[in-house]
Tab-separated table of N, CA, C and O in Angstrom:
chain	number	residue	atom	x	y	z
A	210	UNK	N	87.264	105.390	110.228
A	210	UNK	CA	85.351	103.975	109.816
A	210	UNK	C	85.434	103.125	110.261
A	210	UNK	O	84.743	101.855	111.267
A	211	UNK	N	87.047	102.142	110.640
A	211	UNK	CA	87.164	100.507	111.044
A	211	UNK	C	86.494	101.179	112.133
A	211	UNK	O	85.512	99.807	113.531
A	212	UNK	N	86.372	101.452	113.689
A	212	UNK	CA	85.957	101.963	115.154
A	212	UNK	C	84.802	101.322	114.716
A	212	UNK	O	83.855	101.182	115.997
A	213	UNK	N	84.231	102.301	114.019
A	213	UNK	CA	82.682	102.366	114.146
A	213	UNK	C	82.549	101.517	113.582
A	213	UNK	O	81.139	100.837	114.016
A	214	UNK	N	82.404	100.492	112.282
A	214	UNK	CA	81.282	99.960	111.173
A	214	UNK	C	82.207	98.408	111.570
A	214	UNK	O	81.921	97.500	111.307
A	215	UNK	N	83.946	98.975	112.495
A	215	UNK	CA	84.730	96.865	112.459
A	215	UNK	C	85.696	97.459	110.730
A	215	UNK	O	84.638	98.070	110.090
A	216	UNK	N	86.731	96.412	111.543
A	216	UNK	CA	87.747	96.619	110.482
A	216	UNK	C	87.148	96.166	109.261
A	216	UNK	O	87.095	96.935	107.394
A	217	UNK	N	86.902	95.363	108.963
A	217	UNK	CA	86.168	94.391	107.467
A	217	UNK	C	84.742	94.751	107.351
A	217	UNK	O	85.224	95.252	105.547
A	218	UNK	N	84.336	94.809	107.469
A	218	UNK	CA	82.390	96.625	107.208
A	218	UNK	C	82.463	98.058	106.522
A	218	UNK	O	82.368	98.316	105.210
A	219	UNK	N	83.864	98.100	107.181
A	219	UNK	CA	84.787	99.583	106.677
A	219	UNK	C	85.893	99.415	105.781
A	219	UNK	O	84.761	100.352	104.555
A	220	UNK	N	86.933	98.304	105.410
A	220	UNK	CA	86.983	98.969	104.259
A	220	UNK	C	85.732	98.276	103.473
A	220	UNK	O	86.244	98.449	102.355
A	221	UNK	N	85.137	97.560	103.498
A	221	UNK	CA	84.247	97.040	102.027
A	221	UNK	C	83.757	98.760	102.238
A	221	UNK	O	82.927	98.872	100.884
A	222	UNK	N	82.734	99.588	103.019
A	222	UNK	CA	82.198	100.049	103.204
A	222	UNK	C	82.909	101.326	102.412
A	222	UNK	O	82.159	102.115	101.755
A	223	UNK	N	84.100	101.011	102.493
A	223	UNK	CA	84.816	102.823	102.261
A	223	UNK	C	85.634	102.028	100.582
A	223	UNK	O	85.207	102.799	99.942
A	224	UNK	N	85.381	100.476	100.064
A	224	UNK	CA	85.395	100.496	98.321
A	224	UNK	C	83.980	100.226	98.675
A	224	UNK	O	84.213	100.791	95.977
A	225	UNK	N	83.044	100.156	98.404
A	225	UNK	CA	82.330	99.426	97.102
A	225	UNK	C	81.515	100.878	97.608
A	225	UNK	O	80.705	100.804	96.599
A	226	UNK	N	81.430	101.294	98.971
A	226	UNK	CA	79.125	102.045	98.892
A	226	UNK	C	79.380	104.053	98.044
A	226	UNK	O	80.762	104.400	98.204
A	227	UNK	N	78.915	103.842	97.215
A	227	UNK	CA	78.805	104.804	96.089
A	227	UNK	C	78.289	106.549	96.728
A	227	UNK	O	76.916	105.456	97.302
A	228	UNK	N	78.486	106.926	97.307
A	228	UNK	CA	77.805	108.109	97.501
A	228	UNK	C	77.195	109.708	97.240
A	228	UNK	O	78.467	109.905	96.710
A	229	UNK	N	76.137	109.623	96.893
A	229	UNK	CA	75.692	111.028	96.201
A	229	UNK	C	77.216	112.336	96.341
A	229	UNK	O	78.037	112.690	96.302
A	230	UNK	N	77.391	112.357	97.710
A	230	UNK	CA	76.986	113.771	98.353
A	230	UNK	C	78.748	113.728	98.648
A	230	UNK	O	79.575	114.876	98.153
A	231	UNK	N	79.659	112.239	97.792
A	231	UNK	CA	80.930	113.038	98.172
A	231	UNK	C	81.225	112.796	95.893
A	231	UNK	O	81.998	112.381	95.044
A	232	UNK	N	80.120	113.202	94.951
A	232	UNK	CA	79.980	113.484	94.096
A	232	UNK	C	80.140	112.107	93.421
A	232	UNK	O	80.935	111.491	92.247
A	233	UNK	N	79.195	111.258	93.630
A	233	UNK	CA	79.335	109.701	93.307
A	233	UNK	C	80.505	109.073	93.235
A	233	UNK	O	81.000	107.923	92.817
A	234	UNK	N	81.401	109.151	94.304
A	234	UNK	CA	82.633	107.952	94.523
A	234	UNK	C	82.495	107.434	95.994
A	234	UNK	O	81.250	107.634	96.294
A	235	UNK	N	83.073	106.565	95.868
A	235	UNK	CA	83.259	105.879	97.318
A	235	UNK	C	84.588	107.092	98.248
A	235	UNK	O	85.180	108.182	97.814
A	236	UNK	N	84.445	106.348	99.265
A	236	UNK	CA	85.181	107.433	100.091
A	236	UNK	C	87.212	106.775	99.538
A	236	UNK	O	87.251	107.782	99.579
A	237	UNK	N	86.662	106.262	99.588
A	237	UNK	CA	88.447	105.762	98.338
A	237	UNK	C	88.398	106.296	98.104
A	237	UNK	O	89.527	107.311	97.212
A	238	UNK	N	87.859	106.610	96.919
A	238	UNK	CA	88.077	107.388	95.550
A	238	UNK	C	88.248	108.418	95.994
A	238	UNK	O	88.759	109.613	95.484
A	239	UNK	N	87.177	108.810	96.842
A	239	UNK	CA	87.557	110.962	97.564
A	239	UNK	C	88.785	111.337	98.380
A	239	UNK	O	89.201	112.021	97.494
A	240	UNK	N	88.977	110.333	98.802
A	240	UNK	CA	90.197	109.846	98.742
A	240	UNK	C	91.306	110.523	97.847
A	240	UNK	O	92.336	111.582	98.775
A	241	UNK	N	90.952	109.424	97.174
A	241	UNK	CA	92.175	109.546	96.553
A	241	UNK	C	92.951	110.968	95.556
A	241	UNK	O	93.113	111.211	95.201
A	242	UNK	N	91.327	111.299	95.373
A	242	UNK	CA	90.825	112.616	94.236
A	242	UNK	C	91.332	113.647	95.231
A	242	UNK	O	90.984	114.482	95.431
A	243	UNK	N	91.471	113.260	96.063
A	243	UNK	CA	92.365	114.774	97.007
A	243	UNK	C	91.062	115.891	98.360
A	243	UNK	O	91.530	116.800	99.299
A	244	UNK	N	90.022	114.560	97.883
A	244	UNK	CA	88.404	115.433	100.003
A	244	UNK	C	89.486	115.027	101.347
A	244	UNK	O	90.021	113.950	100.794
A	245	UNK	N	88.893	116.466	101.502
A	245	UNK	CA	89.687	116.256	103.341
A	245	UNK	C	88.625	114.737	103.722
A	245	UNK	O	87.664	115.093	104.308
A	246	UNK	N	90.185	114.567	104.428
A	246	UNK	CA	88.937	113.088	105.044
A	246	UNK	C	88.433	113.003	106.185
A	246	UNK	O	87.754	112.710	106.405
A	247	UNK	N	87.846	114.693	106.791
A	247	UNK	CA	87.227	114.718	107.404
A	247	UNK	C	85.676	115.196	106.981
A	247	UNK	O	84.692	115.230	107.465
A	248	UNK	N	85.527	115.951	105.586
A	248	UNK	CA	84.730	115.615	104.656
A	248	UNK	C	84.151	114.401	104.346
A	248	UNK	O	82.694	114.682	104.756
A	249	UNK	N	84.895	113.782	103.442
A	249	UNK	CA	85.080	112.053	104.026
A	249	UNK	C	84.059	111.263	104.042
A	249	UNK	O	82.735	110.380	104.682
A	250	UNK	N	84.475	112.164	105.686
A	250	UNK	CA	84.181	111.011	107.215
A	250	UNK	C	82.557	111.257	107.497
A	250	UNK	O	81.709	110.687	107.520
A	251	UNK	N	82.786	112.138	107.077
A	251	UNK	CA	81.013	113.629	107.694
A	251	UNK	C	80.465	113.320	106.311
A	251	UNK	O	79.211	112.919	106.376
A	252	UNK	N	80.318	112.858	105.206
A	252	UNK	CA	79.777	112.086	104.436
A	252	UNK	C	79.413	110.944	104.740
A	252	UNK	O	78.177	110.097	104.655
A	253	UNK	N	80.325	110.218	105.083
A	253	UNK	CA	79.965	108.760	105.713
A	253	UNK	C	78.878	107.897	106.585
A	253	UNK	O	78.433	108.153	106.632
A	254	UNK	N	79.717	109.438	107.369
A	254	UNK	CA	77.821	109.639	109.408
A	254	UNK	C	76.919	109.918	108.827
A	254	UNK	O	76.061	109.519	109.052
A	255	UNK	N	76.358	110.929	107.897
A	255	UNK	CA	75.463	110.863	107.043
A	255	UNK	C	75.182	110.354	106.853
A	255	UNK	O	73.746	109.874	106.601
A	256	UNK	N	74.887	109.794	105.858
A	256	UNK	CA	75.032	108.522	104.899
A	256	UNK	C	74.256	107.306	105.744
A	256	UNK	O	74.088	106.581	105.463
A	257	UNK	N	74.978	107.462	106.643
A	257	UNK	CA	74.713	105.400	108.002
A	257	UNK	C	74.072	105.396	108.939
A	257	UNK	O	73.760	105.248	109.770
A	258	UNK	N	74.176	107.352	109.616
A	258	UNK	CA	73.121	107.548	110.405
A	258	UNK	C	74.211	108.042	111.671
A	258	UNK	O	73.455	107.022	112.752
A	259	UNK	N	74.965	107.582	111.839
A	259	UNK	CA	76.035	108.133	113.364
A	259	UNK	C	75.860	108.884	113.978
A	259	UNK	O	75.861	109.414	113.624
A	260	UNK	N	75.293	108.259	114.974
A	260	UNK	CA	74.743	109.819	116.017
A	260	UNK	C	76.478	110.689	115.997
A	260	UNK	O	77.687	110.514	116.719
A	261	UNK	N	76.436	111.741	116.536
A	261	UNK	CA	76.417	113.073	116.567
A	261	UNK	C	78.024	112.922	118.146
A	261	UNK	O	78.823	112.908	117.614
A	262	UNK	N	78.118	111.889	118.272
A	262	UNK	CA	78.277	112.447	119.755
A	262	UNK	C	79.737	111.162	119.457
A	262	UNK	O	80.355	110.922	120.024
A	263	UNK	N	79.394	110.341	118.462
A	263	UNK	CA	80.616	109.160	117.327
A	263	UNK	C	81.096	109.798	116.389
A	263	UNK	O	81.955	108.625	115.470
A	264	UNK	N	80.580	110.767	116.318
A	264	UNK	CA	80.981	111.540	114.558
A	264	UNK	C	82.730	111.795	114.978
A	264	UNK	O	83.350	112.307	116.254
């Protein structure tokens, strides 16, 4: 996430941005709950419209 959003923004998004595609969790919460990192990253990319070549 830091490569795409910068370290500060990535940390903030992971902690604070709730994603419905992650069951109403933040990225950090989803990872702590055992969701696969690739699934979490895909949800973040979808939410922020990260182009496929940077996913």
